[in-house]
Amino acid sequence: MKQVQNKNKVKQRETITAYLFSLPAIILLITFIAVPVVIALRYSTMEYNTLRPNEKIFIGIKNYIDLFQDQDFWIAFKNTVYFAVIVVPLQCGLALALALLVSKRTRGVSIFRIAFFSPTVTSMVVIAILWQIMLNSSPSQGWFNAIITSIGFDSIPFLTSKDTAMNSIIVMSAWQGAGYQMMIFLAGIQGISTDLYEAASIDGANVFQKFRYITIPGLKNVTKYIILITSIQAMRLFTQPYIMTQGGPQDSTKPLVYYIYNVAFRSRQFGYACAAAVVYFVIIVALSLLLKKVLKSDE
């Protein structure tokens, strides 16, 4: 009987200890996620202009009705989806190629690992400004156009044409973010047993066959994780268009986060912006659950 009581006391102490260790994380989640979501839901049902903070009028779901009828919202949504659909496979493919390149145990390979990873730890604002300079339409200022015109071609309006602006941001974003995914892929590649590659060599498998039948299956779970986090990051696009194009030309690079920012802090329609933020939050959660289900069904 005493042994049972002692076991129960030990179990209770362990449970209390576990809750105490979890408490800081729970407090942070409530403070910075749960509370802002509740506040946003509340304000989304109001007509609230930040220039008149004392005039909050309850209007129910009118903000949501207006939002779904707002053409600018759908343009921003389309731009965000287009960016995510293109940048995710491009960035993941580039990251895998770089990981395969630096996975070889040769002298000086660590220098390339640092070089490929360094854009990830550099401020996105700094990178966006540098790329804005390099992609300038003027051959006298833009490095890329200086090279293009020097070999006899016309300059390309990378950031001033609606046909090329978003694609230019996609290329820059894939280059900047690939280093992080590269390190995760690299860890996955190093976790694959070398015995499998040796056995495949004895059986006469070439490099492509080893990649197809050993590397890709061995990186299956890593790839799922990378696709999930890259997709969520892609939906959060803001800094690149804010710095490089200000959402132009003709709203061709305006994503959802930039749209919410404009409505909240430029138009001062805070209630309307909260409605857009709630819809954006639902989209992100739905995307996460959908990707998780699709990737899990693959198993």
CSV table of C-alpha atoms in Angstrom, one decimal:
chain,number,residue,atom,x,y,z
A,1,MET,CA,0.0,0.0,0.0
A,2,LYS,CA,2.9,2.4,0.9
A,3,GLN,CA,4.6,1.6,-2.3
A,4,VAL,CA,1.5,2.5,-4.3
A,5,GLN,CA,1.2,5.8,-2.4
A,6,ASN,CA,4.8,6.6,-2.9
A,7,LYS,CA,4.5,5.9,-6.6
A,8,ASN,CA,1.5,8.2,-6.8
A,9,LYS,CA,3.3,11.0,-5.0
A,10,VAL,CA,6.3,10.6,-7.4
A,11,LYS,CA,4.0,10.7,-10.4
A,12,GLN,CA,2.3,13.8,-9.1
A,13,ARG,CA,5.6,15.6,-8.5
A,14,GLU,CA,6.7,14.7,-12.0
A,15,THR,CA,3.5,16.0,-13.4
A,16,ILE,CA,3.7,19.3,-11.5
A,17,THR,CA,7.4,19.6,-12.6
A,18,ALA,CA,6.4,19.0,-16.2
A,19,TYR,CA,3.7,21.7,-16.1
A,20,LEU,CA,6.1,24.1,-14.4
A,21,PHE,CA,8.7,23.6,-17.2
A,22,SER,CA,6.0,24.1,-19.8
A,23,LEU,CA,4.5,27.2,-18.1
A,24,PRO,CA,6.9,29.8,-19.8
A,25,ALA,CA,6.1,28.4,-23.2
A,26,ILE,CA,2.4,28.3,-22.5
A,27,ILE,CA,2.4,31.9,-21.2
A,28,LEU,CA,4.3,33.1,-24.4
A,29,LEU,CA,1.8,31.2,-26.6
A,30,ILE,CA,-1.2,32.8,-24.9
A,31,THR,CA,0.4,36.3,-24.8
A,32,PHE,CA,1.7,36.4,-28.4
A,33,ILE,CA,-0.7,34.1,-30.3
A,34,ALA,CA,-4.0,33.4,-28.5
A,35,VAL,CA,-4.6,37.0,-27.2
A,36,PRO,CA,-3.7,38.8,-30.5
A,37,VAL,CA,-6.1,36.3,-32.4
A,38,VAL,CA,-8.9,37.1,-30.0
A,39,ILE,CA,-8.3,40.9,-30.3
A,40,ALA,CA,-8.1,40.7,-34.1
A,41,LEU,CA,-11.4,38.7,-34.1
A,42,ARG,CA,-13.0,41.4,-32.0
A,43,TYR,CA,-11.8,44.3,-34.0
A,44,SER,CA,-12.7,42.6,-37.3
A,45,THR,CA,-16.3,43.0,-36.4
A,46,MET,CA,-15.9,46.8,-36.0
A,47,GLU,CA,-15.5,49.9,-38.1
A,48,TYR,CA,-12.4,51.2,-36.5
A,49,ASN,CA,-10.2,54.0,-37.9
A,50,THR,CA,-6.9,54.5,-35.9
A,51,LEU,CA,-7.2,58.3,-36.4
A,52,ARG,CA,-10.4,58.1,-34.4
A,53,PRO,CA,-9.6,55.6,-31.7
A,54,ASN,CA,-12.6,56.3,-29.6
A,55,GLU,CA,-15.1,55.7,-32.4
A,56,LYS,CA,-15.5,52.0,-32.6
A,57,ILE,CA,-18.8,50.9,-34.3
A,58,PHE,CA,-19.9,47.3,-34.3
A,59,ILE,CA,-20.8,46.2,-37.8
A,60,GLY,CA,-20.8,42.4,-37.6
A,61,ILE,CA,-19.5,40.6,-40.6
A,62,LYS,CA,-19.6,43.6,-43.0
A,63,ASN,CA,-15.8,43.8,-43.1
A,64,TYR,CA,-15.6,40.2,-44.2
A,65,ILE,CA,-18.3,40.7,-46.9
A,66,ASP,CA,-16.5,43.8,-48.2
A,67,LEU,CA,-13.2,42.0,-48.1
A,68,PHE,CA,-14.3,39.1,-50.3
A,69,GLN,CA,-15.7,41.7,-52.8
A,70,ASP,CA,-12.4,43.7,-52.8
A,71,GLN,CA,-10.5,43.2,-56.0
A,72,ASP,CA,-7.3,44.3,-54.4
A,73,PHE,CA,-7.6,41.5,-51.9
A,74,TRP,CA,-7.9,38.9,-54.6
A,75,ILE,CA,-5.0,40.3,-56.5
A,76,ALA,CA,-2.8,40.1,-53.4
A,77,PHE,CA,-4.1,36.6,-52.8
A,78,LYS,CA,-3.2,35.5,-56.4
A,79,ASN,CA,0.2,37.1,-56.1
A,80,THR,CA,0.9,35.2,-52.9
A,81,VAL,CA,-0.2,31.9,-54.3
A,82,TYR,CA,1.8,32.4,-57.4
A,83,PHE,CA,4.9,33.2,-55.4
A,84,ALA,CA,4.5,30.2,-53.2
A,85,VAL,CA,3.7,27.8,-56.0
A,86,ILE,CA,6.9,28.8,-57.9
A,87,VAL,CA,9.4,29.5,-55.1
A,88,VAL,CA,8.8,26.3,-53.1
A,89,PRO,CA,9.9,23.8,-55.7
A,90,LEU,CA,12.6,26.1,-57.0
A,91,GLN,CA,14.1,26.8,-53.5
A,92,CYS,CA,13.8,23.1,-52.4
A,93,GLY,CA,15.4,21.9,-55.6
A,94,LEU,CA,18.2,24.4,-55.4
A,95,ALA,CA,18.7,23.5,-51.7
A,96,LEU,CA,18.9,19.8,-52.5
A,97,ALA,CA,21.4,20.4,-55.4
A,98,LEU,CA,23.6,22.5,-53.1
A,99,ALA,CA,23.4,19.9,-50.3
A,100,LEU,CA,24.5,17.2,-52.7
A,101,LEU,CA,27.3,19.4,-53.9
A,102,VAL,CA,28.7,20.1,-50.4
A,103,SER,CA,28.1,16.6,-49.0
A,104,LYS,CA,31.4,15.4,-50.6
A,105,ARG,CA,34.2,15.0,-48.1
A,106,THR,CA,36.8,17.0,-50.0
A,107,ARG,CA,39.3,19.7,-48.9
A,108,GLY,CA,37.8,23.2,-48.7
A,109,VAL,CA,34.1,22.1,-48.9
A,110,SER,CA,33.4,23.9,-45.6
A,111,ILE,CA,34.1,27.2,-47.3
A,112,PHE,CA,31.4,26.5,-49.8
A,113,ARG,CA,29.0,25.5,-47.1
A,114,ILE,CA,29.6,28.8,-45.3
A,115,ALA,CA,29.2,30.7,-48.6
A,116,PHE,CA,25.9,29.0,-49.5
A,117,PHE,CA,24.5,29.4,-46.0
A,118,SER,CA,25.6,33.0,-45.4
A,119,PRO,CA,22.6,34.7,-47.3
A,120,THR,CA,20.3,33.0,-44.8
A,121,VAL,CA,21.8,34.8,-41.8
A,122,THR,CA,22.1,38.1,-43.6
A,123,SER,CA,19.3,40.6,-43.1
A,124,MET,CA,16.6,40.3,-45.8
A,125,VAL,CA,16.4,44.1,-45.9
A,126,VAL,CA,20.1,44.3,-46.8
A,127,ILE,CA,19.8,41.6,-49.4
A,128,ALA,CA,16.7,43.2,-50.9
A,129,ILE,CA,18.5,46.5,-51.3
A,130,LEU,CA,21.5,44.9,-52.9
A,131,TRP,CA,19.4,43.0,-55.4
A,132,GLN,CA,17.4,46.1,-56.1
A,133,ILE,CA,20.6,47.8,-57.1
A,134,MET,CA,21.8,44.8,-59.2
A,135,LEU,CA,18.4,44.5,-61.0
A,136,ASN,CA,18.1,48.2,-61.8
A,137,SER,CA,16.8,48.8,-65.3
A,138,SER,CA,19.5,51.3,-66.1
A,139,PRO,CA,22.7,49.7,-67.5
A,140,SER,CA,24.8,52.4,-65.8
A,141,GLN,CA,23.4,51.3,-62.4
A,142,GLY,CA,22.1,47.7,-62.6
A,143,TRP,CA,24.9,45.1,-62.6
A,144,PHE,CA,22.9,42.5,-64.5
A,145,ASN,CA,21.8,44.9,-67.2
A,146,ALA,CA,25.3,46.2,-67.6
A,147,ILE,CA,26.4,42.6,-68.4
A,148,ILE,CA,23.4,42.0,-70.7
A,149,THR,CA,24.0,45.2,-72.7
A,150,SER,CA,27.7,44.6,-72.9
A,151,ILE,CA,27.1,41.4,-74.9
A,152,GLY,CA,24.7,43.2,-77.3
A,153,PHE,CA,21.2,42.6,-75.8
A,154,ASP,CA,18.6,45.1,-74.7
A,155,SER,CA,18.3,45.8,-71.0
A,156,ILE,CA,15.6,44.0,-69.1
A,157,PRO,CA,13.1,45.8,-66.8
A,158,PHE,CA,13.5,43.3,-64.0
A,159,LEU,CA,11.6,45.3,-61.3
A,160,THR,CA,9.7,47.8,-63.5
A,161,SER,CA,7.6,45.5,-65.6
A,162,LYS,CA,4.6,43.5,-64.2
A,163,ASP,CA,5.8,40.5,-66.4
A,164,THR,CA,9.2,40.2,-64.7
A,165,ALA,CA,8.9,41.9,-61.3
A,166,MET,CA,7.5,38.9,-59.3
A,167,ASN,CA,9.7,36.4,-61.1
A,168,SER,CA,12.8,38.5,-60.2
A,169,ILE,CA,11.6,38.5,-56.5
A,170,ILE,CA,11.1,34.7,-56.7
A,171,VAL,CA,14.7,34.1,-58.0
A,172,MET,CA,16.1,36.4,-55.3
A,173,SER,CA,14.1,34.7,-52.5
A,174,ALA,CA,15.0,31.2,-53.7
A,175,TRP,CA,18.7,32.2,-53.6
A,176,GLN,CA,18.4,33.8,-50.2
A,177,GLY,CA,16.5,31.0,-48.5
A,178,ALA,CA,18.1,27.9,-50.1
A,179,GLY,CA,21.0,27.9,-47.7
A,180,TYR,CA,18.8,27.0,-44.7
A,181,GLN,CA,17.1,24.1,-46.4
A,182,MET,CA,20.5,23.0,-47.8
A,183,MET,CA,21.8,22.5,-44.2
A,184,ILE,CA,18.7,20.4,-43.4
A,185,PHE,CA,19.1,18.3,-46.5
A,186,LEU,CA,22.8,17.9,-45.7
A,187,ALA,CA,22.0,16.5,-42.3
A,188,GLY,CA,19.6,14.1,-43.9
A,189,ILE,CA,22.2,13.0,-46.5
A,190,GLN,CA,24.8,12.4,-43.8
A,191,GLY,CA,22.2,10.3,-42.0
A,192,ILE,CA,22.0,7.8,-44.9
A,193,SER,CA,24.2,4.8,-44.3
A,194,THR,CA,27.2,4.6,-46.6
A,195,ASP,CA,26.8,0.8,-46.7
A,196,LEU,CA,23.8,1.3,-49.0
A,197,TYR,CA,25.9,3.3,-51.5
A,198,GLU,CA,28.7,0.7,-51.3
A,199,ALA,CA,26.3,-2.2,-51.9
A,200,ALA,CA,24.8,-0.3,-54.9
A,201,SER,CA,28.2,0.3,-56.4
A,202,ILE,CA,29.0,-3.5,-56.1
A,203,ASP,CA,25.7,-4.1,-57.9
A,204,GLY,CA,26.8,-1.8,-60.7
A,205,ALA,CA,24.5,1.2,-60.0
A,206,ASN,CA,25.4,4.5,-61.5
A,207,VAL,CA,25.2,7.9,-59.8
A,208,PHE,CA,21.7,8.6,-61.0
A,209,GLN,CA,20.4,5.2,-59.8
A,210,LYS,CA,22.0,5.8,-56.4
A,211,PHE,CA,20.3,9.2,-56.2
A,212,ARG,CA,16.9,7.8,-57.3
A,213,TYR,CA,16.8,4.6,-55.2
A,214,ILE,CA,18.8,5.5,-52.1
A,215,THR,CA,19.1,9.3,-51.6
A,216,ILE,CA,15.5,10.3,-52.5
A,217,PRO,CA,13.9,7.6,-50.3
A,218,GLY,CA,16.4,8.3,-47.5
A,219,LEU,CA,15.4,12.0,-47.6
A,220,LYS,CA,11.6,11.4,-47.7
A,221,ASN,CA,10.8,12.7,-44.2
A,222,VAL,CA,13.3,15.5,-44.4
A,223,THR,CA,11.8,16.6,-47.7
A,224,LYS,CA,8.3,16.6,-46.2
A,225,TYR,CA,9.4,18.9,-43.4
A,226,ILE,CA,11.2,21.3,-45.8
A,227,ILE,CA,8.2,21.5,-48.1
A,228,LEU,CA,6.0,22.3,-45.1
A,229,ILE,CA,8.2,25.1,-43.6
A,230,THR,CA,9.1,26.6,-47.0
A,231,SER,CA,5.4,26.8,-48.0
A,232,ILE,CA,4.5,28.6,-44.8
A,233,GLN,CA,7.5,31.0,-45.2
A,234,ALA,CA,6.5,31.7,-48.8
A,235,MET,CA,3.0,32.7,-47.7
A,236,ARG,CA,4.5,35.3,-45.4
A,237,LEU,CA,6.1,37.3,-48.2
A,238,PHE,CA,6.5,40.9,-47.3
A,239,THR,CA,10.0,42.4,-47.1
A,240,GLN,CA,11.1,41.7,-50.6
A,241,PRO,CA,8.3,43.6,-52.4
A,242,TYR,CA,8.2,46.3,-49.7
A,243,ILE,CA,11.8,47.2,-50.3
A,244,MET,CA,12.2,46.4,-54.0
A,245,THR,CA,8.9,47.3,-55.7
A,246,GLN,CA,6.5,48.7,-53.1
A,247,GLY,CA,4.0,46.3,-54.4
A,248,GLY,CA,4.2,47.5,-58.0
A,249,PRO,CA,4.2,47.8,-60.9
A,250,GLN,CA,0.4,47.7,-61.1
A,251,ASP,CA,0.1,45.7,-57.9
A,252,SER,CA,1.9,42.7,-59.6
A,253,THR,CA,4.1,42.1,-56.6
A,254,LYS,CA,1.7,43.0,-53.8
A,255,PRO,CA,1.2,40.0,-51.5
A,256,LEU,CA,-1.4,39.5,-48.7
A,257,VAL,CA,0.8,40.7,-45.9
A,258,TYR,CA,1.6,43.8,-47.8
A,259,TYR,CA,-2.1,44.3,-48.5
A,260,ILE,CA,-2.9,44.0,-44.8
A,261,TYR,CA,-0.1,46.4,-43.9
A,262,ASN,CA,-1.4,49.1,-46.4
A,263,VAL,CA,-4.9,48.8,-45.1
A,264,ALA,CA,-3.9,49.0,-41.4
A,265,PHE,CA,-1.2,51.6,-41.4
A,266,ARG,CA,-1.7,53.7,-44.6
A,267,SER,CA,-5.5,53.6,-45.0
A,268,ARG,CA,-5.9,53.5,-41.2
A,269,GLN,CA,-8.9,51.0,-41.6
A,270,PHE,CA,-7.8,48.9,-38.6
A,271,GLY,CA,-11.0,46.9,-38.3
A,272,TYR,CA,-11.0,46.0,-42.0
A,273,ALA,CA,-7.3,45.1,-41.7
A,274,CYS,CA,-8.1,42.8,-38.8
A,275,ALA,CA,-10.7,41.0,-40.9
A,276,ALA,CA,-8.1,40.5,-43.6
A,277,ALA,CA,-5.6,39.2,-41.0
A,278,VAL,CA,-8.1,36.7,-39.7
A,279,VAL,CA,-8.8,35.4,-43.2
A,280,TYR,CA,-5.0,35.2,-43.8
A,281,PHE,CA,-4.6,33.3,-40.5
A,282,VAL,CA,-7.3,30.8,-41.5
A,283,ILE,CA,-5.5,30.4,-44.9
A,284,ILE,CA,-2.2,29.6,-43.3
A,285,VAL,CA,-3.7,27.1,-40.8
A,286,ALA,CA,-5.7,25.4,-43.6
A,287,LEU,CA,-2.6,25.2,-45.8
A,288,SER,CA,-0.6,23.7,-43.0
A,289,LEU,CA,-3.2,21.1,-42.2
A,290,LEU,CA,-3.7,20.3,-46.0
A,291,LEU,CA,0.1,19.9,-46.6
A,292,LYS,CA,0.4,17.8,-43.5
A,293,LYS,CA,-2.5,15.5,-44.6
A,294,VAL,CA,-1.1,15.3,-48.2
A,295,LEU,CA,2.4,14.5,-47.1
A,296,LYS,CA,1.2,12.0,-44.5
A,297,SER,CA,-1.0,10.2,-47.1
A,298,ASP,CA,2.2,9.7,-49.1
A,299,GLU,CA,3.3,7.2,-46.6
